[in-house]
Coordinates of C-alpha atoms in Angstrom, one line a residue:
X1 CA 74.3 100.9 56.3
X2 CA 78.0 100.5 58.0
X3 CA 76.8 97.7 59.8
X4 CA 75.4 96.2 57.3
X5 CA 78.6 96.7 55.3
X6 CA 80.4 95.2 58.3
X7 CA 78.9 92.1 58.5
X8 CA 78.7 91.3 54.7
X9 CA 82.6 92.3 55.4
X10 CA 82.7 89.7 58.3
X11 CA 80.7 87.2 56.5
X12 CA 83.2 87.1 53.6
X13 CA 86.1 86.9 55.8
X14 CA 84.5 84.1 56.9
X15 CA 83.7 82.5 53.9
X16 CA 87.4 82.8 52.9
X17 CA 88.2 81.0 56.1
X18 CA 86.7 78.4 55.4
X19 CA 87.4 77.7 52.1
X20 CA 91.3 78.3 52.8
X21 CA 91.9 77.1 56.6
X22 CA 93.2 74.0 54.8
X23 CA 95.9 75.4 52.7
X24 CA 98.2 75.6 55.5
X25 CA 98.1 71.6 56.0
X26 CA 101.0 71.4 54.5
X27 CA 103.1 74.0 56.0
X28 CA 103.0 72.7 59.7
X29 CA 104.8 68.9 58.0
X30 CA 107.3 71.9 56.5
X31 CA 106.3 71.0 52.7
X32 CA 106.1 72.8 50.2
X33 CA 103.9 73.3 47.4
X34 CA 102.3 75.6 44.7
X35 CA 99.7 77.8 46.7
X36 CA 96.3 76.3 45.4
X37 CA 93.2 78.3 43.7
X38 CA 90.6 78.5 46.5
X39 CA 88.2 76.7 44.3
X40 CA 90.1 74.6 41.8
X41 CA 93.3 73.8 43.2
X42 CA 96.6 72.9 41.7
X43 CA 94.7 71.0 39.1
X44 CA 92.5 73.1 37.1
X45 CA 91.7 71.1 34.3
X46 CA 89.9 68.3 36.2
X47 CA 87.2 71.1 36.5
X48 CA 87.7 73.6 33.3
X49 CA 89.0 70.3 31.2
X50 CA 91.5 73.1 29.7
X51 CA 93.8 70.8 29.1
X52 CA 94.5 66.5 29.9
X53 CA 95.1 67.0 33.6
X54 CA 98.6 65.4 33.4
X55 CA 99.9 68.8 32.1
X56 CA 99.0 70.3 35.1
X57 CA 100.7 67.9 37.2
X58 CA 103.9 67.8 34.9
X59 CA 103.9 71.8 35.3
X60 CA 104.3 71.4 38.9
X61 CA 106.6 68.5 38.3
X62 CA 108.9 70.5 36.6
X63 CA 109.1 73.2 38.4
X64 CA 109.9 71.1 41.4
X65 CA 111.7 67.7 40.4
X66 CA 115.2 68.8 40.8
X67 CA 114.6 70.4 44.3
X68 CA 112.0 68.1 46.2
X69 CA 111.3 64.9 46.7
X70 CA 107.7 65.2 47.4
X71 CA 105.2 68.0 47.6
X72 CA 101.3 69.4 48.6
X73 CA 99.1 69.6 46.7
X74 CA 95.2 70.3 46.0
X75 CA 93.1 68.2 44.1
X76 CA 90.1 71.0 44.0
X77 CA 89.9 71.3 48.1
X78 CA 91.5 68.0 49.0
X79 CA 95.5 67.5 49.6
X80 CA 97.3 65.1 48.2
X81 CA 101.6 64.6 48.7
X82 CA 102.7 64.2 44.8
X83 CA 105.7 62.5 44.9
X84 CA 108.8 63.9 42.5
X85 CA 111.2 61.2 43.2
X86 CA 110.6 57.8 41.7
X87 CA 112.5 56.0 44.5
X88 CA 109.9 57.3 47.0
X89 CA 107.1 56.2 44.6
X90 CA 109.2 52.5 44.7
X91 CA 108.9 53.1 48.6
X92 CA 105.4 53.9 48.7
X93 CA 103.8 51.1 45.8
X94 CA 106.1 48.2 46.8
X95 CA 108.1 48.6 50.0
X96 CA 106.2 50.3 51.9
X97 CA 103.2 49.0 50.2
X98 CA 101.5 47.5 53.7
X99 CA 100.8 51.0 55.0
X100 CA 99.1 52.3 51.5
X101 CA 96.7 49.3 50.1
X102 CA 94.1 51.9 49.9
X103 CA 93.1 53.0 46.3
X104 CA 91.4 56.3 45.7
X105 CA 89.9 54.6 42.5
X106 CA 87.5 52.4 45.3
X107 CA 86.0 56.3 45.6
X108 CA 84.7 56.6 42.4
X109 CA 82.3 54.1 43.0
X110 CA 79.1 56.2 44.4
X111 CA 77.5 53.7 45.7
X112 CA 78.6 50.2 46.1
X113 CA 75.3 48.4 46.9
X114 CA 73.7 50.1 43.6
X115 CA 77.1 48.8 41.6
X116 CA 77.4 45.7 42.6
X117 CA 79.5 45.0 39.3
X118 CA 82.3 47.6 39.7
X119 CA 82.5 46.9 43.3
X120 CA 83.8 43.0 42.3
X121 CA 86.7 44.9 40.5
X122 CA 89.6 44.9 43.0
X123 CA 90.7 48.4 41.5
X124 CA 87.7 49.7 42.7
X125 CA 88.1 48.5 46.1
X126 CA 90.1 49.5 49.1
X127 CA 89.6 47.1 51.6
X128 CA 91.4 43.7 52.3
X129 CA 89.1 41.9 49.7
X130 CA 90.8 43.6 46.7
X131 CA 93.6 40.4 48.3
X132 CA 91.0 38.1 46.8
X133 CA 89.0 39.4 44.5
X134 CA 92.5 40.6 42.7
X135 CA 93.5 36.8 43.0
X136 CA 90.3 35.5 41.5
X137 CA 90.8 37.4 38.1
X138 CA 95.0 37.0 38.0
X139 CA 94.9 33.5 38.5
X140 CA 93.3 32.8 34.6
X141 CA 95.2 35.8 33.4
X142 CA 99.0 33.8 34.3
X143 CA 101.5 33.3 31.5
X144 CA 100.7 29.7 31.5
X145 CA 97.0 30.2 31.1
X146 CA 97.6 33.0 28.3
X147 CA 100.1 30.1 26.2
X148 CA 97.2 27.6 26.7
X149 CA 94.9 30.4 25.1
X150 CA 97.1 31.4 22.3
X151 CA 95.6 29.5 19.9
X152 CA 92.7 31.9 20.4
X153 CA 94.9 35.2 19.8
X154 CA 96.6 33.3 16.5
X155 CA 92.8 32.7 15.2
X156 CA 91.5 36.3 15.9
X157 CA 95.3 37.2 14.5
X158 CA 94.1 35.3 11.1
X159 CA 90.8 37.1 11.0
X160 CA 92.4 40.3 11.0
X161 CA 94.0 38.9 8.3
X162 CA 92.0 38.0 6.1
X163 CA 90.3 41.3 6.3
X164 CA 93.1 43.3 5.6
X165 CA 94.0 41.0 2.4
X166 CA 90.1 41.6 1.3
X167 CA 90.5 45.4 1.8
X168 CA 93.8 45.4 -0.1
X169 CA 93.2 43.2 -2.8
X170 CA 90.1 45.4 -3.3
X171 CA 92.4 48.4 -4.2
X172 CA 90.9 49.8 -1.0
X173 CA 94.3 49.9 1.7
X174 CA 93.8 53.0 3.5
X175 CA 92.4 51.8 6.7
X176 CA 91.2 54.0 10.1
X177 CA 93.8 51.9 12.5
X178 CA 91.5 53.7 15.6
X179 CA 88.5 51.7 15.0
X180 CA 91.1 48.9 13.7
X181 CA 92.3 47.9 16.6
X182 CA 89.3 48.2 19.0
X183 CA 87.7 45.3 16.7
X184 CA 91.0 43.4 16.8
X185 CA 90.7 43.5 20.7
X186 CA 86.8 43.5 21.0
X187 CA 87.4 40.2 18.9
X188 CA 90.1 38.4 21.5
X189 CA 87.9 39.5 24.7
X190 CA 84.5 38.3 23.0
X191 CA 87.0 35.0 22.8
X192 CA 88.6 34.4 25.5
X193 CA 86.3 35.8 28.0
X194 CA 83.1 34.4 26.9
X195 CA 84.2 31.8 23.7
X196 CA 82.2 33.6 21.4
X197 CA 82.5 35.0 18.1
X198 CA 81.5 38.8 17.8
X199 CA 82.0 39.1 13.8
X200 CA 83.8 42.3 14.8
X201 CA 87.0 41.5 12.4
X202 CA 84.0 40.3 9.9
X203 CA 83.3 43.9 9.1
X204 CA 84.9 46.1 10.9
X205 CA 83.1 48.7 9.8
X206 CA 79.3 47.7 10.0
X207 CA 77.5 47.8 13.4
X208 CA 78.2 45.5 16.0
X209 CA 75.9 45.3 19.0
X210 CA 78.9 43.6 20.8
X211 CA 81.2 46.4 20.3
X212 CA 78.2 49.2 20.5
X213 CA 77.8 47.8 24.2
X214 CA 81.5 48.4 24.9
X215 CA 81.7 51.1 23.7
X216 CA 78.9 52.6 25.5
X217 CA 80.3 50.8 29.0
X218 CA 83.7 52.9 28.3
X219 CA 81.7 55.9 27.7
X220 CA 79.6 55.9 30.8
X221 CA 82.2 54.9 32.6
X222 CA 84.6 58.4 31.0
X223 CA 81.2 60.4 31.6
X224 CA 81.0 59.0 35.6
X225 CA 84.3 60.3 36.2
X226 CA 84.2 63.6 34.8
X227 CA 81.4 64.1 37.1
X228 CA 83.2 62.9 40.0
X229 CA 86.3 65.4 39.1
X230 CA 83.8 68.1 38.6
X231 CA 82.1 67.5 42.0
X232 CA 85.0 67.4 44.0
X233 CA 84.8 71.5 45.6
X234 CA 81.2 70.3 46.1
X235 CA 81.3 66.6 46.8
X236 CA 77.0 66.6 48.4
X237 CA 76.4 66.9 44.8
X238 CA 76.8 64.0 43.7
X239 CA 73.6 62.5 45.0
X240 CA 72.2 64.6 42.4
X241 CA 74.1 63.8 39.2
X242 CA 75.1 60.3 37.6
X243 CA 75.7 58.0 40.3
X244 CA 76.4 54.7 38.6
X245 CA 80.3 53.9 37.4
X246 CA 78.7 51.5 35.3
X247 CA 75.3 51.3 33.3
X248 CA 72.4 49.1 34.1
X249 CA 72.1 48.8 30.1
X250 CA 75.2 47.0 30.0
X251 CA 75.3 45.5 33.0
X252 CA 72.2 43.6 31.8
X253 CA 73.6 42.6 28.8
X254 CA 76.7 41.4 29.9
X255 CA 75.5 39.6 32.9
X256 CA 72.7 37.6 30.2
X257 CA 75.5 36.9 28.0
X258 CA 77.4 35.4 30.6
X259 CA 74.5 33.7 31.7
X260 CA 74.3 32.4 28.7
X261 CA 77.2 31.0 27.7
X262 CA 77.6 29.4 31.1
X263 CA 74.3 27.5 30.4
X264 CA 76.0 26.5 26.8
X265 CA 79.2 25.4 28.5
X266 CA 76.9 22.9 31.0
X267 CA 75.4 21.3 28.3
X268 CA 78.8 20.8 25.9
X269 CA 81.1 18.6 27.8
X270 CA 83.4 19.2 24.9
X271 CA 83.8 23.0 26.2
X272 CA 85.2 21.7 29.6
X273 CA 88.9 21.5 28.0
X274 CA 88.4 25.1 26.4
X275 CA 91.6 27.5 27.8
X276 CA 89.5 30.8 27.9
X277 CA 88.2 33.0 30.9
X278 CA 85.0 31.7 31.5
X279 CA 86.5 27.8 32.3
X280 CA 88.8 29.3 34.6
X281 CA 85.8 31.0 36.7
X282 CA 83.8 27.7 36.3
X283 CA 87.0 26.0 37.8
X284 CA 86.6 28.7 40.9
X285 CA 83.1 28.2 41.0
X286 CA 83.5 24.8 42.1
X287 CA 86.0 25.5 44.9
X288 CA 84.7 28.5 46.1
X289 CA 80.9 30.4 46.2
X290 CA 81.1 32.8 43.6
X291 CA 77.7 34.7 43.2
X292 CA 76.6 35.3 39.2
X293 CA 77.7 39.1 39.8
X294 CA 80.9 38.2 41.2
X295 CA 81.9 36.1 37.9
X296 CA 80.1 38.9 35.6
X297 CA 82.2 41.5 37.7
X298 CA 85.5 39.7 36.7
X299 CA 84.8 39.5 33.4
X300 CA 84.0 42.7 33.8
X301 CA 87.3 43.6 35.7
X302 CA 89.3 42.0 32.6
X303 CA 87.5 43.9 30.1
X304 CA 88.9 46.9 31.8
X305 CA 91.8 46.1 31.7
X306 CA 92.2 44.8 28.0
X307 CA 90.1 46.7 25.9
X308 CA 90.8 50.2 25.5
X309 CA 93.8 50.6 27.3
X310 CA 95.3 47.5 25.2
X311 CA 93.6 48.6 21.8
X312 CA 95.5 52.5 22.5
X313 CA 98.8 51.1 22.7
X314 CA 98.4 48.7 20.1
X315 CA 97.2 51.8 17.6
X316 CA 99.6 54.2 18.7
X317 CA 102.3 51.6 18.3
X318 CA 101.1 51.2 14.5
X319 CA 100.7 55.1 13.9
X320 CA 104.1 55.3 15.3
X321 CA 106.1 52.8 13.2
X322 CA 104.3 54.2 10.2
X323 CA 106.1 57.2 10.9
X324 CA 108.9 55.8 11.3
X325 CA 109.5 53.1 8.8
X326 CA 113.1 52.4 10.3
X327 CA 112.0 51.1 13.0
X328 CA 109.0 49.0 11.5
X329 CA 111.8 47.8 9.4
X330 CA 113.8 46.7 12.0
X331 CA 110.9 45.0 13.6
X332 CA 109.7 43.1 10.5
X333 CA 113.3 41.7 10.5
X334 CA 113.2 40.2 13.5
X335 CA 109.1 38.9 13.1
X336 CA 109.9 36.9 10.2
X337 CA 113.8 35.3 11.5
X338 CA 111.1 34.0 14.3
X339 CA 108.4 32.7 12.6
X340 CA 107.1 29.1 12.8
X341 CA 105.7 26.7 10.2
X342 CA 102.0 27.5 11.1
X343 CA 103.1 30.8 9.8
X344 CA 102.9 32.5 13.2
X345 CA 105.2 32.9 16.0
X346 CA 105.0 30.9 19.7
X347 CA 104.1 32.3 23.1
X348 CA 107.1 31.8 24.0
X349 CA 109.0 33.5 21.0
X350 CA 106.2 36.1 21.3
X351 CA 107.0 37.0 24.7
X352 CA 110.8 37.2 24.1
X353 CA 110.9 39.3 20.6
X354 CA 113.4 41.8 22.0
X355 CA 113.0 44.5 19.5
X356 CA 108.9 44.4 19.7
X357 CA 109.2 44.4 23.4
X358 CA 111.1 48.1 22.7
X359 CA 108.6 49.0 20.2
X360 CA 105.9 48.1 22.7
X361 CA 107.5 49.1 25.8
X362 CA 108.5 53.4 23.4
X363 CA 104.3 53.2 22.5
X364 CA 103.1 52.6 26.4
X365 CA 106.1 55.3 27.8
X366 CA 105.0 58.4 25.3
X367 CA 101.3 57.7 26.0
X368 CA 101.2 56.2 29.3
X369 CA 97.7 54.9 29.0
X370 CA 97.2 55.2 32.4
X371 CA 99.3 58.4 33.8
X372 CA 98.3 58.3 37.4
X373 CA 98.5 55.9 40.7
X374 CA 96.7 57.7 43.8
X375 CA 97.3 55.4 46.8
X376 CA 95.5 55.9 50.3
X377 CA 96.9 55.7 53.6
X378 CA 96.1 52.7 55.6
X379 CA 98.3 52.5 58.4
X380 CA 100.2 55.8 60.1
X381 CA 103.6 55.9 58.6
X382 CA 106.4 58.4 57.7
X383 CA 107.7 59.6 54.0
X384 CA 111.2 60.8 53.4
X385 CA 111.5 63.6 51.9
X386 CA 114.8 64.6 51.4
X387 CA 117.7 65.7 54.0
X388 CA 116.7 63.5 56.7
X389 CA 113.6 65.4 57.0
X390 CA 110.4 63.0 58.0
X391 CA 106.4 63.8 57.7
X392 CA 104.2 61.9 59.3
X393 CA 101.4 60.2 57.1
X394 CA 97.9 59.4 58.7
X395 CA 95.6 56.7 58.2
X396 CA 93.2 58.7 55.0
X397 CA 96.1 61.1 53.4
X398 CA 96.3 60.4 49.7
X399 CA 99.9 59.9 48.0
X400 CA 99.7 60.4 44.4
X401 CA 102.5 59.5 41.6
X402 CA 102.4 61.1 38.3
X403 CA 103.7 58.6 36.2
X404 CA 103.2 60.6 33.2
X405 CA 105.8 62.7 34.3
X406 CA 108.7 60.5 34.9
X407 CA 108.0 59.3 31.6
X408 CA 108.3 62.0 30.2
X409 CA 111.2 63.8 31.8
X410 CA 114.2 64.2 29.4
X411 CA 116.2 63.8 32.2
X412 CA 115.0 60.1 32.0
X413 CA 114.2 60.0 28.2
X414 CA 116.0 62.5 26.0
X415 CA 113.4 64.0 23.6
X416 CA 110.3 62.4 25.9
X417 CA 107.7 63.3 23.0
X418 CA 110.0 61.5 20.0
X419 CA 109.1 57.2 19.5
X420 CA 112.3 55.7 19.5
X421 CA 112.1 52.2 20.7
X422 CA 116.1 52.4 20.6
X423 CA 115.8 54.0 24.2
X424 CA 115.3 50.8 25.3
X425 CA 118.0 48.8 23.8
X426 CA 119.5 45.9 26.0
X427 CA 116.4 45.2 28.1
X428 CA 116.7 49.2 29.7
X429 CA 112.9 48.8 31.2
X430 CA 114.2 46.1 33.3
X431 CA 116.4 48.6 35.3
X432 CA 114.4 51.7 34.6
X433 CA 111.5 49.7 36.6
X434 CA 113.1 48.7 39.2
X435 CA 114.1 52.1 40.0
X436 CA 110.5 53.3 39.4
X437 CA 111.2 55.7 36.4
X438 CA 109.2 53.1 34.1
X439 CA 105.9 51.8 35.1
X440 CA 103.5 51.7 32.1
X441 CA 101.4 48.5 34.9
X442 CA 101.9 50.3 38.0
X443 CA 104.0 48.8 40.6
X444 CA 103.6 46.8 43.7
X445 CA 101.2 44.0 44.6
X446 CA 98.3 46.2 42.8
X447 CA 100.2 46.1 39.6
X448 CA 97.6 45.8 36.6
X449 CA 95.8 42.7 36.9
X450 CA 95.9 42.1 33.3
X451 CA 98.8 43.4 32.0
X452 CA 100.0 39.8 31.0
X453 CA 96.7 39.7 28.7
X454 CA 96.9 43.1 27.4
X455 CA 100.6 42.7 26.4
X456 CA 99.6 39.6 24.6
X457 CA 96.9 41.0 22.8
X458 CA 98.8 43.8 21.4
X459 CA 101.6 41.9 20.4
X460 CA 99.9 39.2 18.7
X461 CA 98.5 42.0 16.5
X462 CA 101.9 43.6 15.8
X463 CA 103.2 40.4 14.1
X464 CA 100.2 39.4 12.4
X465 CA 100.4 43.1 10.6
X466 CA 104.2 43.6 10.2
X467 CA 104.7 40.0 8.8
X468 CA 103.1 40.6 6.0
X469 CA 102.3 44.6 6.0
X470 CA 104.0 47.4 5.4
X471 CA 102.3 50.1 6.9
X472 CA 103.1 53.9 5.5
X473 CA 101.3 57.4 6.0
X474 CA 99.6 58.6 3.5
X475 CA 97.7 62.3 2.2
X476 CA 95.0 61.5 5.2
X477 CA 97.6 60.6 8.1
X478 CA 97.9 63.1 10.9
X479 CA 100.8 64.2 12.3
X480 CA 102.5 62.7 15.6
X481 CA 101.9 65.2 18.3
X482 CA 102.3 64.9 22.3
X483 CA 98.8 63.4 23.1
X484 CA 95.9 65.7 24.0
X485 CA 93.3 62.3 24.6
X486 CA 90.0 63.8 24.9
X487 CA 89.5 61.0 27.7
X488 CA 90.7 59.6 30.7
X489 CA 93.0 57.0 28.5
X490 CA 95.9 59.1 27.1
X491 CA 96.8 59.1 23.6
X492 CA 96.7 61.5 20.2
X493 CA 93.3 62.4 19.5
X494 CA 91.8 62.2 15.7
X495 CA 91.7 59.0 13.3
X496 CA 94.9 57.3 12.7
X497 CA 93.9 56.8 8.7
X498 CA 97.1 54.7 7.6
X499 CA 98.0 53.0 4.0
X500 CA 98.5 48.9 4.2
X501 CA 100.6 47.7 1.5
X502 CA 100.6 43.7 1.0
X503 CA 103.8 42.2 1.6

């Protein structure tokens, strides 16, 4: 029985070995760090989903950011350097940027043969091509192309419109802003990516199979990497669970609806001239030897890139003004000293509206849509970390920045969880970004690809509304809380049910 006893002892010591040899990683560069769970980590919540896992990080950040520059950490069983000090994040995304062009995103991707579609995106990809598949989708998403393709923001603009002045004029102006402004962006993606109408502003609230499949995409997509965050202590397993990043189902549908409005543009020589996605792909298509998935996989890419994330801010930037109607009052001022005769404002005037630009700019720092960059290691290197002291950094380690946290330290932003678009009065994002406190795109040449788009979609929106809207709170408005997104896109969880009173 004693020796039995002994080796079950043995075996456990053992055991434990193994599943802690690699806390002390850390300790021999001399950095410190919260001591990890043996199973979870420092980041609980991607397993137990307590909690949005940026609380986690900004617990650590807190309890760290005035002493260190950079720490260890776990993700689950894998170590990670979080960096505390936005100046090393500026070192690591864009000066330094040559020896990190690895994106720990690329691993999400199971396997790349089976999604062909998500491995076109350049955020899912780690080597050298992300270079040119990142250029193939930024070159039709430029400030030039976006003013050629106004005109098709300013038309979904006036169908939003005219739906609002149908649901007010019919006594019925307490509208759920959520589902709002998905069908406001559904509508400009359907547009400008394919040139079709989607009816998704027609009635907003009746099925749309358009929306349905975007919706589902998202959701897959949320589902795929909750599974990958749960299967981290136990990576083997995922050969067993949901392998796909993104859905056959969808995948089908997009790629015939491409398909099909490529066939429509060959036939309609009128088309040619259209300023839209889907003519600037045709226009690479005939320099280069772009593959259908390739072209269904950039459309793909932007749809990432401007349909939730853009449709969050653009909500939580209504939600937040009708809390605050001094600031929506402010804004209105300056919308309608700016508008033209069509009734609208320019591109140009659009992208220089200073006081939307601080409304915009409050909305993406308090929700911070996307709240972490995770960069890989991709040439050996050494990181700073305060009083001349120098770790080495190997080809594989994984440097993570929790922008969450910088936007959200008062040190930075008094009262982080307030909206006050004052904070950024005389163009302050310009010098908060360049010293890496304010990134709401990222940083660096992997900056979002479509941040240009996004911004214009969500600020055509905001004038077409406040122009001619005033948007209050009413009995069924929640309150403003810090956001608790059930998701992997931050942002205050519930319906945003807001009154729309005609102008």
């Amino acid at each position: 029985m004693e020796a039995i006893l002994v080796t079950l002892a043995l075996l456990a010591a053992l055991v434990y070995k193994y599943l802690t040899w690699h806390h002390g990683v850390f300790k021999k560069l001399g950095l410190d760090g919260p001591k990890p769970n043996i199973f979870l980590g420092n980041f609980p919540s991607a397993i137990t989903g307590k909690q949005p896992l940026v609380y986690d990080a900004d617990e650590i950040y807190s309890k760290y950011k005035k002493t260190h520059r950079a720490i260890g950490v776990f993700m689950t069983r894998n170590p990670q350097i979080l960096i505390l000090d936005p100046e090393l994040a500026q070192d690591v995304l864009v000066t330094n940027f040559g020896k990190f062009r690895g994106n720990l995103a690329a691993e999400w991707i199971y396997d790349r043969n089976l999604d062909k579609l998500a491995a076109v995106s350049p955020f899912f990809t780690s080597d050298d091509s992300w270079k040119t598949k990142r250029f193939e989708v930024v070159s039709g998403l430029t400030q030039n192309k976006l003013n050629s393709a106004f005109p098709i923001l300013k038309d979904c603009a006036g169908k939003l419109c005219k739906y609002l002045e149908k649901r007010t004029a019919q006594g019925n102006a307490v509208i759920e802003t959520k589902n709002l402004g998905l069908c406001f962006v559904s509508n400009v993606l359907g547009e400008f990516l394919w040139g079709i109408e989607t009816n998704t502003l027609a009635e907003p609230d009746e099925p749309n199979i358009y929306l349905q499949m975007q919706t589902k995409w998202l959701q897959f997509i949320f589902k795929s990497l909750d599974n990958y965050f749960k299967l981290l202590p136990l990576p083997w397993l995922r050969r067993f669970a949901q392998k796909r990043l993104f859905p056959e189902e969808t995948n089908r549908f997009f790629s015939q609806l491409t398909k099909d409005t490529l066939d429509l543009r060959a036939k309609d020589t009128n088309s040619q001239s259209r300023a839209d996605f889907l003519n600037h792909l045709r226009q690479l298509l005939e320099k280069k030897s772009l593959s259908h998935d390739d072209m269904v996989g950039h459309i793909l890419t932007t749809m990432l890139n401007g349909f939730e994330t853009s449709a969050t801010v653009l909500f939580h930037t209504v939600f937040y003004l009708a809390h605050h109607p001094e600031y929506q009052e402010k804004l209105r001022a300056e919308i309608l000293e700016n508008i033209e005769e069509d009734g609208f404002v320019s591109y140009q005037k659009l992208c220089n509206l200073l006081y939307l630009d601080q409304c915009f700019n409050e909305s993406l720092r308090l929700i911070t849509v996307v709240s972490f960059y995770a960069r890989i290691c991709t040439e050996p290197t050494e990181l700073d970390v305060g009083n001349g002291h120098l770790i080495p950094i190997r080809v594989g380690d994984v440097v993570s920045v929790p922008i969450f946290s910088y936007h959200h330290n008062p040190d930075y932003f008094p009262k982080p969880f307030e909206f006050n678009p004052d904070r950024f009065n005389n163009a302050a994002h310009v010098d908060l970004i360049k010293k890496g406190i304010f990134m709401p795109f990222g940083s660096g040449p992997r900056i979002c690809a479509g941040m240009h788009l996004g911004t214009a979609e969500v600020k055509t929106c905001l004038v077409a509304i406040f122009k001619s809207y005033r948007v209050k709170c009413c009995a069924k408005t929640i309150p403003e809380t810090r956001p608790e997104s059930p998701t992997f896109i931050m942002g205050i969880d519930g319906d945003f049910w807001l009154e729309y009173e005609r102008l």
